[in-house]
PDB file of N, CA, C and O in Angstrom:
ATOM      1  N   MET A 443      33.096 -52.609 -24.286  1.00  0.00           N
ATOM      2  CA  MET A 443      33.577 -51.275 -24.703  1.00  0.00           C
ATOM      3  C   MET A 443      34.497 -50.735 -23.711  1.00  0.00           C
ATOM      4  O   MET A 443      34.085 -50.755 -22.531  1.00  0.00           O
ATOM      5  N   THR A 444      35.453 -50.258 -24.119  1.00  0.00           N
ATOM      6  CA  THR A 444      36.357 -49.357 -23.106  1.00  0.00           C
ATOM      7  C   THR A 444      36.420 -47.825 -23.674  1.00  0.00           C
ATOM      8  O   THR A 444      36.867 -47.803 -24.727  1.00  0.00           O
ATOM      9  N   TYR A 445      36.120 -47.146 -22.878  1.00  0.00           N
ATOM     10  CA  TYR A 445      36.028 -45.697 -23.345  1.00  0.00           C
ATOM     11  C   TYR A 445      37.174 -45.102 -22.684  1.00  0.00           C
ATOM     12  O   TYR A 445      37.780 -45.275 -21.604  1.00  0.00           O
ATOM     13  N   TYR A 446      37.883 -44.221 -23.458  1.00  0.00           N
ATOM     14  CA  TYR A 446      39.215 -43.558 -23.150  1.00  0.00           C
ATOM     15  C   TYR A 446      38.892 -42.009 -23.304  1.00  0.00           C
ATOM     16  O   TYR A 446      38.258 -41.646 -24.153  1.00  0.00           O
ATOM     17  N   SER A 447      39.600 -41.217 -22.546  1.00  0.00           N
ATOM     18  CA  SER A 447      39.536 -39.793 -22.515  1.00  0.00           C
ATOM     19  C   SER A 447      40.886 -39.101 -22.772  1.00  0.00           C
ATOM     20  O   SER A 447      41.758 -39.578 -22.160  1.00  0.00           O
ATOM     21  N   CYS A 448      40.787 -38.186 -23.529  1.00  0.00           N
ATOM     22  CA  CYS A 448      42.002 -37.321 -23.885  1.00  0.00           C
ATOM     23  C   CYS A 448      42.342 -36.640 -22.591  1.00  0.00           C
ATOM     24  O   CYS A 448      41.518 -35.988 -21.870  1.00  0.00           O
ATOM     25  N   GLU A 449      43.922 -36.625 -22.181  1.00  0.00           N
ATOM     26  CA  GLU A 449      44.240 -36.096 -20.961  1.00  0.00           C
ATOM     27  C   GLU A 449      44.158 -34.619 -21.177  1.00  0.00           C
ATOM     28  O   GLU A 449      44.137 -33.731 -20.195  1.00  0.00           O
ATOM     29  N   GLU A 450      44.093 -33.995 -22.445  1.00  0.00           N
ATOM     30  CA  GLU A 450      44.295 -32.581 -22.619  1.00  0.00           C
ATOM     31  C   GLU A 450      42.883 -31.710 -22.576  1.00  0.00           C
ATOM     32  O   GLU A 450      42.669 -30.892 -22.046  1.00  0.00           O
ATOM     33  N   CYS A 451      42.014 -32.598 -23.393  1.00  0.00           N
ATOM     34  CA  CYS A 451      40.503 -31.763 -23.487  1.00  0.00           C
ATOM     35  C   CYS A 451      39.447 -32.653 -22.936  1.00  0.00           C
ATOM     36  O   CYS A 451      38.293 -32.038 -22.852  1.00  0.00           O
ATOM     37  N   GLY A 452      39.523 -33.904 -22.604  1.00  0.00           N
ATOM     38  CA  GLY A 452      38.420 -34.775 -22.046  1.00  0.00           C
ATOM     39  C   GLY A 452      37.597 -35.449 -22.967  1.00  0.00           C
ATOM     40  O   GLY A 452      36.698 -36.184 -22.754  1.00  0.00           O
ATOM     41  N   GLN A 453      38.032 -35.222 -24.346  1.00  0.00           N
ATOM     42  CA  GLN A 453      37.191 -35.887 -25.429  1.00  0.00           C
ATOM     43  C   GLN A 453      37.374 -37.538 -25.198  1.00  0.00           C
ATOM     44  O   GLN A 453      38.252 -38.018 -24.593  1.00  0.00           O
ATOM     45  N   MET A 454      36.014 -38.004 -25.312  1.00  0.00           N
ATOM     46  CA  MET A 454      36.028 -39.503 -25.162  1.00  0.00           C
ATOM     47  C   MET A 454      35.767 -40.329 -26.524  1.00  0.00           C
ATOM     48  O   MET A 454      34.978 -39.786 -27.253  1.00  0.00           O
ATOM     49  N   ILE A 455      36.382 -41.455 -26.586  1.00  0.00           N
ATOM     50  CA  ILE A 455      36.361 -42.293 -27.742  1.00  0.00           C
ATOM     51  C   ILE A 455      36.392 -43.719 -27.281  1.00  0.00           C
ATOM     52  O   ILE A 455      36.985 -44.111 -25.959  1.00  0.00           O
ATOM     53  N   ASP A 456      35.891 -44.749 -28.082  1.00  0.00           N
ATOM     54  CA  ASP A 456      35.924 -46.173 -27.863  1.00  0.00           C
ATOM     55  C   ASP A 456      37.086 -46.604 -28.395  1.00  0.00           C
ATOM     56  O   ASP A 456      37.447 -46.807 -29.563  1.00  0.00           O
ATOM     57  N   LEU A 457      38.059 -47.425 -27.543  1.00  0.00           N
ATOM     58  CA  LEU A 457      39.335 -47.899 -27.774  1.00  0.00           C
ATOM     59  C   LEU A 457      39.432 -49.268 -27.344  1.00  0.00           C
ATOM     60  O   LEU A 457      40.298 -49.712 -26.774  1.00  0.00           O
ATOM     61  N   SER A 458      38.500 -50.096 -27.839  1.00  0.00           N
ATOM     62  CA  SER A 458      38.272 -51.454 -27.151  1.00  0.00           C
ATOM     63  C   SER A 458      39.508 -52.240 -27.386  1.00  0.00           C
ATOM     64  O   SER A 458      39.823 -53.205 -26.468  1.00  0.00           O
ATOM     65  N   ALA A 459      40.140 -52.166 -28.519  1.00  0.00           N
ATOM     66  CA  ALA A 459      41.397 -52.918 -28.918  1.00  0.00           C
ATOM     67  C   ALA A 459      42.559 -52.797 -27.889  1.00  0.00           C
ATOM     68  O   ALA A 459      43.489 -53.443 -27.748  1.00  0.00           O
ATOM     69  N   PHE A 460      42.551 -51.627 -27.244  1.00  0.00           N
ATOM     70  CA  PHE A 460      43.464 -51.354 -26.236  1.00  0.00           C
ATOM     71  C   PHE A 460      43.378 -51.176 -24.854  1.00  0.00           C
ATOM     72  O   PHE A 460      43.779 -50.799 -23.739  1.00  0.00           O
ATOM     73  N   GLU A 461      42.116 -52.172 -24.433  1.00  0.00           N
ATOM     74  CA  GLU A 461      41.600 -52.176 -23.246  1.00  0.00           C
ATOM     75  C   GLU A 461      42.389 -52.198 -21.821  1.00  0.00           C
ATOM     76  O   GLU A 461      43.445 -53.079 -21.872  1.00  0.00           O
ATOM     77  N   GLY A 462      42.410 -51.137 -21.139  1.00  0.00           N
ATOM     78  CA  GLY A 462      42.953 -51.088 -19.680  1.00  0.00           C
ATOM     79  C   GLY A 462      44.344 -50.613 -20.023  1.00  0.00           C
ATOM     80  O   GLY A 462      44.951 -50.438 -18.921  1.00  0.00           O
ATOM     81  N   LYS A 463      44.820 -50.075 -21.078  1.00  0.00           N
ATOM     82  CA  LYS A 463      46.187 -49.429 -20.968  1.00  0.00           C
ATOM     83  C   LYS A 463      46.055 -48.126 -21.612  1.00  0.00           C
ATOM     84  O   LYS A 463      45.460 -47.887 -22.680  1.00  0.00           O
ATOM     85  N   PRO A 464      46.687 -47.213 -21.008  1.00  0.00           N
ATOM     86  CA  PRO A 464      46.982 -45.645 -21.457  1.00  0.00           C
ATOM     87  C   PRO A 464      47.636 -45.869 -22.840  1.00  0.00           C
ATOM     88  O   PRO A 464      48.446 -46.869 -23.073  1.00  0.00           O
ATOM     89  N   ARG A 465      47.418 -44.902 -23.689  1.00  0.00           N
ATOM     90  CA  ARG A 465      48.069 -44.950 -24.991  1.00  0.00           C
ATOM     91  C   ARG A 465      47.939 -43.531 -25.554  1.00  0.00           C
ATOM     92  O   ARG A 465      47.397 -42.673 -25.104  1.00  0.00           O
ATOM     93  N   ARG A 466      49.145 -43.289 -26.601  1.00  0.00           N
ATOM     94  CA  ARG A 466      48.985 -42.145 -27.173  1.00  0.00           C
ATOM     95  C   ARG A 466      48.382 -42.188 -28.495  1.00  0.00           C
ATOM     96  O   ARG A 466      48.488 -43.153 -29.385  1.00  0.00           O
ATOM     97  N   GLN A 467      47.661 -41.251 -28.874  1.00  0.00           N
ATOM     98  CA  GLN A 467      46.784 -41.343 -30.199  1.00  0.00           C
ATOM     99  C   GLN A 467      46.568 -39.821 -30.508  1.00  0.00           C
ATOM    100  O   GLN A 467      46.478 -38.847 -29.669  1.00  0.00           O
ATOM    101  N   ALA A 468      46.322 -39.730 -31.900  1.00  0.00           N
ATOM    102  CA  ALA A 468      46.020 -38.250 -32.287  1.00  0.00           C
ATOM    103  C   ALA A 468      44.417 -37.927 -31.869  1.00  0.00           C
ATOM    104  O   ALA A 468      43.594 -38.851 -31.954  1.00  0.00           O
ATOM    105  N   CYS A 469      44.386 -36.794 -31.302  1.00  0.00           N
ATOM    106  CA  CYS A 469      43.113 -36.407 -30.714  1.00  0.00           C
ATOM    107  C   CYS A 469      42.387 -35.436 -31.822  1.00  0.00           C
ATOM    108  O   CYS A 469      42.793 -34.472 -32.370  1.00  0.00           O
ATOM    109  N   PRO A 470      40.992 -35.793 -32.146  1.00  0.00           N
ATOM    110  CA  PRO A 470      40.393 -34.873 -33.226  1.00  0.00           C
ATOM    111  C   PRO A 470      40.044 -33.559 -32.641  1.00  0.00           C
ATOM    112  O   PRO A 470      39.785 -32.750 -33.674  1.00  0.00           O
ATOM    113  N   VAL A 471      39.942 -33.254 -31.348  1.00  0.00           N
ATOM    114  CA  VAL A 471      39.715 -31.862 -30.857  1.00  0.00           C
ATOM    115  C   VAL A 471      40.786 -31.106 -30.739  1.00  0.00           C
ATOM    116  O   VAL A 471      40.998 -30.183 -31.334  1.00  0.00           O
ATOM    117  N   CYS A 472      41.955 -31.800 -30.156  1.00  0.00           N
ATOM    118  CA  CYS A 472      43.234 -31.142 -29.918  1.00  0.00           C
ATOM    119  C   CYS A 472      44.122 -30.856 -31.387  1.00  0.00           C
ATOM    120  O   CYS A 472      44.921 -30.107 -31.300  1.00  0.00           O
ATOM    121  N   GLU A 473      43.735 -31.880 -31.938  1.00  0.00           N
ATOM    122  CA  GLU A 473      44.498 -31.936 -33.294  1.00  0.00           C
ATOM    123  C   GLU A 473      46.218 -32.012 -33.248  1.00  0.00           C
ATOM    124  O   GLU A 473      46.913 -31.555 -33.886  1.00  0.00           O
ATOM    125  N   GLU A 474      46.311 -32.891 -32.250  1.00  0.00           N
ATOM    126  CA  GLU A 474      47.735 -33.401 -31.924  1.00  0.00           C
ATOM    127  C   GLU A 474      47.693 -34.826 -31.101  1.00  0.00           C
ATOM    128  O   GLU A 474      46.739 -35.222 -30.632  1.00  0.00           O
ATOM    129  N   THR A 475      48.921 -35.375 -31.211  1.00  0.00           N
ATOM    130  CA  THR A 475      49.023 -36.615 -30.361  1.00  0.00           C
ATOM    131  C   THR A 475      49.118 -36.423 -28.826  1.00  0.00           C
ATOM    132  O   THR A 475      49.738 -35.630 -28.467  1.00  0.00           O
ATOM    133  N   THR A 476      48.102 -36.960 -28.271  1.00  0.00           N
ATOM    134  CA  THR A 476      47.987 -36.756 -26.786  1.00  0.00           C
ATOM    135  C   THR A 476      47.832 -38.008 -26.091  1.00  0.00           C
ATOM    136  O   THR A 476      47.554 -39.108 -26.671  1.00  0.00           O
ATOM    137  N   LEU A 477      47.910 -38.133 -24.609  1.00  0.00           N
ATOM    138  CA  LEU A 477      47.587 -39.318 -23.917  1.00  0.00           C
ATOM    139  C   LEU A 477      46.376 -39.701 -23.643  1.00  0.00           C
ATOM    140  O   LEU A 477      45.642 -38.687 -23.317  1.00  0.00           O
ATOM    141  N   TRP A 478      45.813 -40.879 -23.931  1.00  0.00           N
ATOM    142  CA  TRP A 478      44.552 -41.149 -23.633  1.00  0.00           C
ATOM    143  C   TRP A 478      44.533 -42.361 -22.618  1.00  0.00           C
ATOM    144  O   TRP A 478      45.196 -43.199 -22.496  1.00  0.00           O
ATOM    145  N   THR A 479      43.607 -42.147 -21.709  1.00  0.00           N
ATOM    146  CA  THR A 479      43.394 -43.159 -20.491  1.00  0.00           C
ATOM    147  C   THR A 479      42.238 -43.663 -20.365  1.00  0.00           C
ATOM    148  O   THR A 479      41.133 -43.143 -20.783  1.00  0.00           O
ATOM    149  N   PRO A 480      41.897 -44.942 -19.745  1.00  0.00           N
ATOM    150  CA  PRO A 480      40.834 -45.636 -19.538  1.00  0.00           C
ATOM    151  C   PRO A 480      39.866 -44.867 -18.681  1.00  0.00           C
ATOM    152  O   PRO A 480      40.298 -44.268 -17.592  1.00  0.00           O
ATOM    153  N   GLU A 481      38.486 -44.787 -18.842  1.00  0.00           N
ATOM    154  CA  GLU A 481      37.446 -44.202 -18.151  1.00  0.00           C
ATOM    155  C   GLU A 481      36.484 -45.097 -17.687  1.00  0.00           C
ATOM    156  O   GLU A 481      36.359 -46.145 -18.392  1.00  0.00           O
ATOM    157  N   PHE A 482      35.822 -44.871 -16.423  1.00  0.00           N
ATOM    158  CA  PHE A 482      34.988 -45.669 -15.898  1.00  0.00           C
ATOM    159  C   PHE A 482      35.279 -47.211 -15.643  1.00  0.00           C
ATOM    160  O   PHE A 482      34.712 -48.300 -15.245  1.00  0.00           O
ATOM    161  N   GLU A 483      36.748 -47.465 -15.469  1.00  0.00           N
ATOM    162  CA  GLU A 483      37.302 -48.695 -15.183  1.00  0.00           C
ATOM    163  C   GLU A 483      36.793 -49.266 -13.831  1.00  0.00           C
ATOM    164  O   GLU A 483      37.068 -48.818 -12.802  1.00  0.00           O
ATOM    165  N   GLY A 484      36.151 -50.527 -13.857  1.00  0.00           N
ATOM    166  CA  GLY A 484      35.513 -51.171 -12.704  1.00  0.00           C
ATOM    167  C   GLY A 484      34.651 -50.336 -11.900  1.00  0.00           C
ATOM    168  O   GLY A 484      34.321 -50.679 -10.807  1.00  0.00           O
ATOM    169  N   LYS A 485      33.863 -49.546 -12.755  1.00  0.00           N
ATOM    170  CA  LYS A 485      32.811 -48.804 -11.898  1.00  0.00           C
ATOM    171  C   LYS A 485      31.370 -49.347 -12.346  1.00  0.00           C
ATOM    172  O   LYS A 485      30.500 -48.695 -11.809  1.00  0.00           O
ATOM    173  N   GLY A 486      31.334 -50.311 -13.262  1.00  0.00           N
ATOM    174  CA  GLY A 486      30.024 -50.871 -13.471  1.00  0.00           C
ATOM    175  C   GLY A 486      29.077 -49.903 -14.335  1.00  0.00           C
ATOM    176  O   GLY A 486      27.845 -50.168 -14.047  1.00  0.00           O
ATOM    177  N   VAL A 487      29.704 -49.045 -15.153  1.00  0.00           N
ATOM    178  CA  VAL A 487      28.920 -48.024 -15.934  1.00  0.00           C
ATOM    179  C   VAL A 487      28.587 -48.656 -17.095  1.00  0.00           C
ATOM    180  O   VAL A 487      29.243 -49.440 -17.807  1.00  0.00           O
ATOM    181  N   SER A 488      27.276 -48.528 -17.628  1.00  0.00           N
ATOM    182  CA  SER A 488      26.853 -48.999 -19.053  1.00  0.00           C
ATOM    183  C   SER A 488      26.336 -48.056 -19.682  1.00  0.00           C
ATOM    184  O   SER A 488      25.623 -47.128 -19.177  1.00  0.00           O
ATOM    185  N   PHE A 489      26.266 -47.989 -21.025  1.00  0.00           N
ATOM    186  CA  PHE A 489      25.677 -47.047 -21.867  1.00  0.00           C
ATOM    187  C   PHE A 489      24.580 -47.434 -22.801  1.00  0.00           C
ATOM    188  O   PHE A 489      24.648 -48.577 -23.297  1.00  0.00           O
TER     189      PHE A 489
END
């Protein structure tokens, strides 16, 4: 799983299909299209 965070509010979601690439997507919290960037990349974090 690859978790991404919204650059505007910090909301996190799983976007495994886009692994490792920033992307623009609608944020359920901000209610607008924002930039999402990968989190915990290469840090060995598990949930």
